């Protein structure tokens, strides 16, 4: 089938915008995509249909068209399902690459074009191919027709047409959409562990007869991509099911991108809010900005601070707090969330961050949660609390550490406020001689000191726990005092050594 023939079909009402000299190009297949770079799915000769969800700026058109032209596609047919207008930058990019550009009217579904092309390419079709195309048409139509609820409509149709249950899950374990009751927690945890540990996808879960598929941009870390779980074993799928799965995951990714796009304006307002808080803005101005971001000016608020390498703290907080009224912004490499609601609910939502641990072995996530603030006047104090708590979390060796209001009353809060260099110098000056002695003599002075302080200097209890004679314990304590220059019979010396051990972390 040639491109000229497609344009001559009156029912499709396609309009040629550029590329008239190329009308004799043959169409070998058809593909619908809204990926920014779909080249890995292209083989050449395709008619590519797109709703332009990938376009966030004029520069995106050039990148998208380059990927199509380099892959040797036949033509590009574009339409947004509403106005039907095609941006000038897309026209220019297609003209520059010699790629024919067609406009799909707003009243013509992509599925209609797809089915007509496939029908003409394959006059004789088996019943299973007919079924597949019908399902494909329903999937695409549902996604285009129901903005904001398209994903739920797509999954409902998968259940109706294939009797297959599906769950779209975020990396923190939030259920984004589903066509069945919630997954059991153990099954969800198993799927998340496999996905986030970087193992190969798709992956079957044989014990549950389920499969885990990635539904995100492969160029992005998995901690910010959604995954798709189906109650069907991927190893038993026929080729047409794999094709349908690819289309379904592409639609899920498109919905994720749409959601991210809707958050852009809110992020700008949130950034202004955080900057005003740190600048000690007038409470009246803060109250106005809170309302502008969709938060109550006189309600209960909690501030959350998070740090994660690669600029990933913001999307992680947005995922964790997606079901709560929250404004998330980044300031000085720390993501802050101003959250309205019950503090217990906020903490429960934040605690789901532990699900990310398998992906964070080399890049730990640190989160600090403030106490409650009532309205604008309390926000500066709450933000400082969250920031200090986040700094406290930075002292942990765990992949995910969350420090909340209760921990803020600890001595560790004071340590977190001390500069790193000062903390290291204090720790090394007091514990360095003990660590070196233990290394050279294979002794246990540091564990002995830790136990002695833990049992408040009780000789009998400490010796019992260490399984040594009291005289042996006394000898060790004397050696510790000689090496550190501290008298463990005095409170101030015990405090100094206790803080040094706290800075050294758990053994």
Coordinates of C-alpha atoms in Angstrom, one line a residue:
X1 CA 0.0 0.0 0.0
X2 CA 1.4 3.4 -1.0
X3 CA 1.1 6.6 1.0
X4 CA -0.9 8.1 -1.9
X5 CA -3.5 5.4 -1.6
X6 CA -4.0 6.2 2.1
X7 CA -4.5 9.9 1.4
X8 CA -7.2 9.0 -1.2
X9 CA -9.4 7.2 1.4
X10 CA -12.3 9.6 2.0
X11 CA -13.4 8.2 5.3
X12 CA -10.1 8.9 7.0
X13 CA -10.0 12.5 5.9
X14 CA -6.2 12.7 6.3
X15 CA -4.5 15.9 5.2
X16 CA -1.0 16.1 3.7
X17 CA 1.0 18.9 5.3
X18 CA 4.4 18.2 3.7
X19 CA 6.2 15.6 1.7
X20 CA 4.2 15.6 -1.6
X21 CA 7.2 14.3 -3.6
X22 CA 7.3 11.2 -1.4
X23 CA 3.7 10.0 -1.9
X24 CA 4.8 6.8 -3.7
X25 CA 6.5 5.5 -0.6
X26 CA 5.2 2.1 0.4
X27 CA 3.6 1.6 3.8
X28 CA 4.8 -1.7 5.3
X29 CA 3.2 -1.5 8.8
X30 CA 1.6 0.9 11.2
X31 CA 2.6 1.9 14.8
X32 CA 1.1 4.2 17.4
X33 CA 3.6 5.8 19.8
X34 CA 4.1 8.8 22.1
X35 CA 7.6 7.9 23.2
X36 CA 10.1 10.7 22.8
X37 CA 12.5 8.3 21.0
X38 CA 10.7 5.2 19.6
X39 CA 13.6 4.1 17.4
X40 CA 14.1 0.9 19.3
X41 CA 10.6 -0.3 18.1
X42 CA 11.0 0.8 14.4
X43 CA 12.2 -1.3 11.6
X44 CA 11.6 0.9 8.6
X45 CA 8.5 1.5 6.3
X46 CA 6.1 2.3 9.2
X47 CA 3.3 4.8 9.2
X48 CA 3.8 6.3 12.6
X49 CA 0.7 7.7 14.5
X50 CA 1.3 10.1 17.4
X51 CA -0.7 12.2 19.7
X52 CA 2.3 14.4 20.4
X53 CA 2.3 13.8 24.2
X54 CA 6.1 13.6 23.9
X55 CA 6.3 17.3 22.9
X56 CA 7.1 19.6 25.8
X57 CA 9.1 22.2 23.9
X58 CA 9.7 23.1 20.2
X59 CA 13.1 21.4 20.4
X60 CA 11.4 18.0 21.1
X61 CA 10.0 17.9 17.5
X62 CA 13.4 17.9 15.9
X63 CA 14.6 15.0 18.1
X64 CA 11.4 13.0 17.5
X65 CA 11.5 13.4 13.8
X66 CA 15.2 12.6 13.6
X67 CA 14.6 9.3 15.3
X68 CA 11.8 8.5 12.7
X69 CA 13.8 9.6 9.7
X70 CA 16.9 7.7 10.8
X71 CA 14.8 4.5 11.2
X72 CA 13.4 4.9 7.6
X73 CA 9.8 5.2 8.5
X74 CA 7.3 5.9 5.6
X75 CA 5.5 8.9 7.1
X76 CA 4.2 10.6 10.3
X77 CA 0.5 11.1 11.0
X78 CA -0.1 13.5 13.9
X79 CA -3.2 14.7 15.8
X80 CA -3.9 15.7 19.4
X81 CA -7.5 14.4 19.6
X82 CA -8.9 17.9 20.3
X83 CA -8.0 20.9 18.2
X84 CA -6.3 18.9 15.5
X85 CA -3.6 21.6 15.1
X86 CA -0.1 20.6 14.2
X87 CA 2.7 22.9 15.7
X88 CA 4.9 24.7 13.2
X89 CA 8.1 23.2 14.7
X90 CA 6.9 19.7 13.9
X91 CA 6.1 20.8 10.3
X92 CA 9.5 22.4 10.0
X93 CA 11.3 19.3 11.3
X94 CA 9.4 17.0 8.9
X95 CA 10.1 19.2 6.0
X96 CA 13.8 19.4 6.9
X97 CA 14.1 15.6 7.0
X98 CA 12.0 14.9 4.0
X99 CA 9.5 13.0 6.1
X100 CA 5.9 13.2 4.9
X101 CA 3.6 14.7 7.5
X102 CA -0.1 14.0 7.7
X103 CA -2.7 15.6 9.9
X104 CA -5.3 13.3 11.6
X105 CA -8.6 15.1 12.2
X106 CA -9.8 15.3 15.8
X107 CA -12.9 13.2 15.0
X108 CA -10.8 10.3 13.5
X109 CA -9.4 7.9 16.1
X110 CA -5.9 6.5 15.5
X111 CA -7.4 3.0 15.9
X112 CA -9.5 3.6 12.8
X113 CA -6.5 4.5 10.8
X114 CA -4.6 1.5 12.2
X115 CA -7.3 -0.9 11.4
X116 CA -7.8 0.4 7.8
X117 CA -4.0 0.2 7.0
X118 CA -3.7 -3.3 8.5
X119 CA -6.8 -4.5 6.6
X120 CA -5.4 -3.3 3.3
X121 CA -1.9 -4.8 4.1
X122 CA -3.4 -8.2 5.0
X123 CA -6.6 -8.9 3.1
X124 CA -6.8 -12.4 4.6
X125 CA -6.7 -12.4 8.4
X126 CA -7.1 -15.2 10.9
X127 CA -9.6 -14.9 13.7
X128 CA -6.9 -14.4 16.3
X129 CA -5.5 -11.4 14.4
X130 CA -9.0 -10.0 14.1
X131 CA -9.4 -10.3 17.8
X132 CA -6.0 -8.7 18.4
X133 CA -6.8 -5.7 16.2
X134 CA -10.1 -5.2 18.0
X135 CA -8.4 -5.2 21.3
X136 CA -5.7 -2.8 20.0
X137 CA -8.3 -0.4 18.7
X138 CA -10.1 -0.5 22.1
X139 CA -6.9 0.1 24.0
X140 CA -5.8 3.1 21.9
X141 CA -9.3 4.6 21.8
X142 CA -9.7 4.3 25.6
X143 CA -6.4 6.0 26.2
X144 CA -7.1 8.9 23.8
X145 CA -10.7 9.5 24.8
X146 CA -10.5 9.6 28.6
X147 CA -7.8 12.1 29.6
X148 CA -7.1 11.7 33.3
X149 CA -8.9 8.4 33.5
X150 CA -7.5 6.8 30.3
X151 CA -5.4 4.3 32.2
X152 CA -8.3 2.9 34.2
X153 CA -10.3 2.6 31.0
X154 CA -7.4 0.8 29.2
X155 CA -7.0 -1.7 32.0
X156 CA -10.8 -2.3 32.2
X157 CA -10.8 -3.2 28.5
X158 CA -7.8 -5.6 29.0
X159 CA -9.9 -7.3 31.7
X160 CA -13.0 -7.5 29.4
X161 CA -11.2 -8.6 26.3
X162 CA -8.4 -10.8 27.7
X163 CA -9.8 -11.8 31.1
X164 CA -6.4 -10.7 32.4
X165 CA -5.9 -8.8 35.7
X166 CA -3.4 -5.9 35.7
X167 CA -1.9 -3.6 38.2
X168 CA 0.2 -0.5 37.5
X169 CA 2.5 0.1 40.5
X170 CA 4.8 2.9 41.3
X171 CA 8.3 2.2 42.6
X172 CA 7.3 3.0 46.2
X173 CA 4.5 0.5 46.0
X174 CA 1.6 2.9 45.3
X175 CA -1.2 1.4 43.2
X176 CA -1.6 3.8 40.3
X177 CA -4.4 1.9 38.5
X178 CA -5.8 -1.6 38.4
X179 CA -8.6 -3.7 37.0
X180 CA -8.7 -6.0 40.0
X181 CA -8.6 -6.0 43.8
X182 CA -5.3 -4.8 45.4
X183 CA -2.3 -7.2 45.1
X184 CA -1.3 -9.1 48.2
X185 CA 1.5 -7.2 49.9
X186 CA 4.0 -10.1 49.7
X187 CA 3.4 -10.4 45.9
X188 CA 3.8 -6.7 45.4
X189 CA 7.0 -6.7 47.5
X190 CA 8.4 -9.6 45.5
X191 CA 7.7 -7.8 42.2
X192 CA 9.2 -4.5 43.5
X193 CA 12.4 -6.2 44.7
X194 CA 13.0 -7.9 41.4
X195 CA 12.2 -4.7 39.4
X196 CA 14.2 -2.3 41.6
X197 CA 17.2 -4.6 41.9
X198 CA 17.8 -4.1 38.1
X199 CA 17.0 -7.6 37.0
X200 CA 15.8 -8.5 33.5
X201 CA 12.3 -7.4 32.5
X202 CA 9.8 -8.9 31.6
X203 CA 10.1 -11.4 34.4
X204 CA 7.7 -14.2 35.4
X205 CA 6.6 -14.8 39.0
X206 CA 5.9 -18.6 38.6
X207 CA 4.5 -19.1 42.1
X208 CA 1.7 -16.6 41.4
X209 CA 1.5 -17.2 37.6
X210 CA 2.2 -13.5 37.1
X211 CA 4.6 -11.4 35.1
X212 CA 6.4 -8.1 35.8
X213 CA 6.9 -5.6 32.9
X214 CA 8.5 -2.2 32.9
X215 CA 6.2 0.6 31.8
X216 CA 8.6 3.5 31.9
X217 CA 11.3 5.3 30.0
X218 CA 14.3 2.9 29.8
X219 CA 16.7 5.9 29.9
X220 CA 15.4 6.8 33.4
X221 CA 16.3 5.0 36.7
X222 CA 13.7 2.5 37.8
X223 CA 13.1 4.4 41.0
X224 CA 11.0 6.9 39.0
X225 CA 9.4 4.5 36.5
X226 CA 6.1 2.6 36.9
X227 CA 5.8 -1.1 36.5
X228 CA 3.0 -3.3 35.2
X229 CA 2.1 -6.6 36.8
X230 CA -0.2 -9.0 34.9
X231 CA -1.7 -12.3 36.2
X232 CA -0.3 -14.2 33.1
X233 CA 3.0 -16.0 32.6
X234 CA 5.1 -14.1 30.1
X235 CA 6.9 -17.3 29.1
X236 CA 3.7 -18.7 27.8
X237 CA 2.6 -15.7 25.6
X238 CA 2.0 -15.9 21.9
X239 CA 3.6 -13.3 19.7
X240 CA 0.4 -11.2 19.5
X241 CA 0.2 -11.0 23.2
X242 CA 3.8 -9.7 23.3
X243 CA 2.8 -7.1 20.8
X244 CA -0.3 -6.1 22.8
X245 CA 1.9 -5.9 26.0
X246 CA 4.3 -3.5 24.2
X247 CA 1.4 -1.3 23.2
X248 CA -0.1 -1.4 26.7
X249 CA 3.2 -0.5 28.4
X250 CA 3.6 2.3 26.0
X251 CA 0.2 3.6 26.9
X252 CA 1.1 3.4 30.6
X253 CA 4.3 5.3 30.0
X254 CA 2.3 8.0 28.1
X255 CA -0.1 8.4 31.1
X256 CA 2.9 8.7 33.4
X257 CA 4.3 11.5 31.2
X258 CA 0.9 13.2 31.1
X259 CA 0.7 13.2 34.9
X260 CA 4.2 14.6 35.1
X261 CA 3.3 17.3 32.7
X262 CA 0.3 18.4 34.8
X263 CA 2.5 18.8 37.8
X264 CA 4.7 21.4 36.2
X265 CA 2.7 24.5 37.1
X266 CA 2.3 23.3 40.7
X267 CA 6.0 22.8 41.0
X268 CA 6.7 26.5 40.1
X269 CA 4.3 27.6 42.8
X270 CA 5.8 25.2 45.3
X271 CA 9.3 26.5 44.5
X272 CA 8.1 30.1 45.2
X273 CA 6.5 28.9 48.5
X274 CA 9.7 27.3 49.8
X275 CA 11.8 30.3 48.8
X276 CA 9.4 32.6 50.7
X277 CA 9.6 30.4 53.8
X278 CA 13.4 30.4 53.8
X279 CA 13.4 34.2 53.3
X280 CA 11.2 34.7 56.4
X281 CA 8.4 36.2 54.3
X282 CA 5.5 37.9 56.0
X283 CA 2.9 35.3 57.3
X284 CA 0.2 37.1 55.3
X285 CA 2.1 36.6 52.1
X286 CA 2.9 33.0 53.0
X287 CA -0.8 32.4 53.6
X288 CA -1.6 33.7 50.1
X289 CA 1.1 31.5 48.5
X290 CA -0.2 28.5 50.4
X291 CA -3.7 29.0 48.9
X292 CA -2.1 29.5 45.5
X293 CA -0.5 26.1 45.7
X294 CA -3.7 24.5 46.8
X295 CA -2.9 24.1 50.5
X296 CA -4.8 25.5 53.5
X297 CA -3.5 28.7 55.0
X298 CA -4.6 27.9 58.5
X299 CA -4.6 24.1 58.6
X300 CA -2.2 21.5 59.9
X301 CA 1.0 21.3 57.8
X302 CA 4.0 19.0 57.8
X303 CA 7.3 19.6 56.0
X304 CA 9.3 16.8 54.5
X305 CA 12.9 17.1 53.3
X306 CA 14.7 14.5 51.1
X307 CA 18.0 14.0 49.5
X308 CA 18.9 11.5 46.7
X309 CA 21.6 11.7 44.1
X310 CA 20.7 12.5 40.5
X311 CA 17.9 14.9 41.2
X312 CA 15.6 12.0 42.0
X313 CA 14.4 13.2 45.4
X314 CA 11.6 15.4 43.9
X315 CA 9.9 12.6 41.9
X316 CA 10.3 10.2 44.8
X317 CA 8.5 12.6 47.2
X318 CA 5.8 13.3 44.6
X319 CA 5.2 9.5 44.3
X320 CA 5.1 9.0 48.1
X321 CA 2.8 11.9 48.7
X322 CA 0.7 11.6 45.5
X323 CA -2.5 10.8 47.5
X324 CA -2.1 13.8 49.9
X325 CA -2.4 17.5 49.3
X326 CA 1.3 18.4 48.8
X327 CA 3.5 21.0 47.2
X328 CA 7.0 19.7 46.3
X329 CA 10.0 21.8 45.3
X330 CA 13.8 21.6 45.2
X331 CA 16.1 24.1 46.9
X332 CA 19.9 23.7 47.2
X333 CA 19.8 20.0 46.1
X334 CA 17.2 19.1 48.7
X335 CA 13.6 18.4 47.9
X336 CA 11.0 19.8 50.2
X337 CA 7.3 18.9 50.5
X338 CA 4.8 21.0 52.3
X339 CA 2.0 18.6 53.1
X340 CA -1.5 19.2 54.5
X341 CA -3.2 16.6 56.6
X342 CA -2.8 14.3 59.6
X343 CA 0.8 13.8 60.6
X344 CA 0.3 10.1 61.1
X345 CA -1.0 9.8 57.5
X346 CA 2.1 11.7 56.2
X347 CA 4.5 9.5 58.1
X348 CA 2.7 6.3 56.9
X349 CA 3.0 7.6 53.3
X350 CA 6.7 8.5 53.7
X351 CA 7.5 5.1 55.3
X352 CA 6.7 3.4 52.0
X353 CA 10.1 4.7 50.8
X354 CA 11.6 1.6 52.3
X355 CA 10.3 -0.2 49.2
X356 CA 13.0 1.6 47.2
X357 CA 15.9 0.1 49.1
X358 CA 16.9 -2.6 46.5
X359 CA 17.6 0.2 44.0
X360 CA 19.6 2.4 46.4
X361 CA 22.6 0.4 47.4
X362 CA 25.0 2.9 45.9
X363 CA 22.9 6.0 46.3
X364 CA 21.1 6.2 49.7
X365 CA 17.8 8.1 50.2
X366 CA 17.7 10.4 53.3
X367 CA 14.3 11.8 54.5
X368 CA 13.5 14.1 57.4
X369 CA 10.0 14.7 58.6
X370 CA 9.0 17.7 60.8
X371 CA 6.5 18.0 63.5
X372 CA 3.2 19.8 62.8
X373 CA 2.9 23.4 62.0
X374 CA -0.4 25.3 62.2
X375 CA -0.7 27.6 59.2
X376 CA 1.9 29.9 57.7
X377 CA 3.5 31.2 61.0
X378 CA 4.9 27.8 61.9
X379 CA 6.3 26.9 58.5
X380 CA 9.8 28.2 59.0
X381 CA 10.4 26.2 62.1
X382 CA 8.9 23.1 60.5
X383 CA 11.1 23.5 57.5
X384 CA 14.2 23.8 59.7
X385 CA 13.2 20.7 61.6
X386 CA 12.8 18.7 58.4
X387 CA 16.2 19.9 57.1
X388 CA 17.9 19.0 60.4
X389 CA 16.2 15.6 60.4
X390 CA 17.4 15.0 56.8
X391 CA 20.9 15.9 57.9
X392 CA 20.5 13.4 60.8
X393 CA 19.5 10.7 58.3
X394 CA 22.6 11.4 56.4
X395 CA 24.6 9.9 59.2
X396 CA 23.0 6.5 58.7
X397 CA 24.5 3.7 56.7
X398 CA 21.2 2.3 55.6
X399 CA 19.9 2.5 52.0
X400 CA 16.8 4.4 53.1
X401 CA 16.7 6.4 56.4
X402 CA 13.7 8.3 57.7
X403 CA 14.0 10.6 60.7
X404 CA 10.9 12.0 62.2
X405 CA 9.8 14.3 65.0
X406 CA 10.5 11.8 67.8
X407 CA 14.1 11.4 66.8
X408 CA 14.6 15.2 66.7
X409 CA 14.7 15.4 70.5
X410 CA 17.8 13.2 70.5
X411 CA 21.4 14.4 70.9
X412 CA 21.9 13.3 67.3
X413 CA 20.0 16.3 66.2
X414 CA 22.7 18.5 67.6
X415 CA 25.4 16.4 65.9
X416 CA 23.7 16.8 62.6
X417 CA 23.9 20.5 62.8
X418 CA 27.7 20.4 63.3
X419 CA 29.8 20.7 60.1
X420 CA 31.1 17.4 58.6
X421 CA 34.7 18.3 59.1
X422 CA 34.2 19.2 62.8
X423 CA 32.4 15.9 63.4
X424 CA 35.1 13.8 61.8
X425 CA 37.8 15.6 63.7
X426 CA 36.1 15.1 67.0
X427 CA 35.4 11.4 66.3
X428 CA 38.9 10.6 65.0
X429 CA 40.6 12.5 67.9
X430 CA 38.8 10.4 70.5
X431 CA 38.3 7.0 68.8
X432 CA 41.3 7.0 66.5
X433 CA 43.8 5.7 69.1
X434 CA 41.4 3.0 70.2
X435 CA 40.7 1.8 66.7
X436 CA 44.4 1.7 65.9
X437 CA 45.1 -0.2 69.2
X438 CA 42.4 -2.7 68.3
X439 CA 43.8 -3.2 64.8
X440 CA 47.4 -3.8 65.9
X441 CA 46.7 -5.9 69.0
X442 CA 43.4 -7.5 67.9
X443 CA 41.8 -6.1 71.0
X444 CA 38.2 -5.0 71.7
X445 CA 38.6 -1.6 73.3
X446 CA 35.9 0.0 71.2
X447 CA 33.3 -2.7 71.8
X448 CA 34.2 -2.6 75.5
X449 CA 33.7 1.2 75.6
X450 CA 30.4 0.9 73.9
X451 CA 29.1 -1.7 76.3
X452 CA 30.5 0.2 79.4
X453 CA 28.6 3.3 78.4
X454 CA 25.5 1.4 77.4
X455 CA 25.2 -0.1 80.9
X456 CA 25.9 3.3 82.6
X457 CA 29.3 2.3 83.9
X458 CA 28.1 -0.8 85.7
X459 CA 31.1 -3.0 86.1
X460 CA 29.3 -6.2 86.9
X461 CA 26.6 -5.9 84.2
X462 CA 29.1 -4.9 81.5
X463 CA 31.5 -7.7 82.4
X464 CA 28.7 -10.2 82.3
X465 CA 27.6 -9.0 78.8
X466 CA 31.1 -9.1 77.5
X467 CA 31.7 -12.5 79.1
X468 CA 34.9 -11.3 80.8
X469 CA 36.1 -11.1 84.4
X470 CA 35.6 -7.7 86.1
X471 CA 39.4 -7.4 86.5
X472 CA 39.8 -7.8 82.8
X473 CA 37.2 -5.1 82.2
X474 CA 39.0 -2.8 84.6
X475 CA 42.2 -3.3 82.8
X476 CA 40.5 -2.4 79.4
X477 CA 38.9 0.7 80.8
X478 CA 42.3 1.8 82.2
X479 CA 43.8 1.3 78.8
X480 CA 41.0 3.3 77.1
X481 CA 41.5 6.2 79.6
X482 CA 45.3 6.2 78.9
X483 CA 44.8 6.3 75.1
X484 CA 42.0 8.9 75.1
X485 CA 43.1 11.1 77.9
X486 CA 39.6 10.9 79.4
X487 CA 38.5 9.8 82.9
X488 CA 35.5 7.5 82.5
X489 CA 34.6 8.1 86.1
X490 CA 33.5 11.7 85.1
X491 CA 30.3 12.5 83.4
X492 CA 31.8 14.9 80.9
X493 CA 34.3 12.4 79.7
X494 CA 31.6 9.8 79.3
X495 CA 29.5 12.2 77.3
X496 CA 32.4 13.0 75.0
X497 CA 33.1 9.4 74.3
X498 CA 29.4 8.6 73.9
X499 CA 29.1 11.3 71.2
X500 CA 32.2 10.0 69.4
X501 CA 30.7 6.6 69.3
X502 CA 27.4 8.0 68.0
X503 CA 29.4 9.7 65.2
X504 CA 31.1 6.5 64.4
X505 CA 27.8 4.7 63.9
X506 CA 26.9 1.1 64.7
X507 CA 29.7 -1.4 64.8

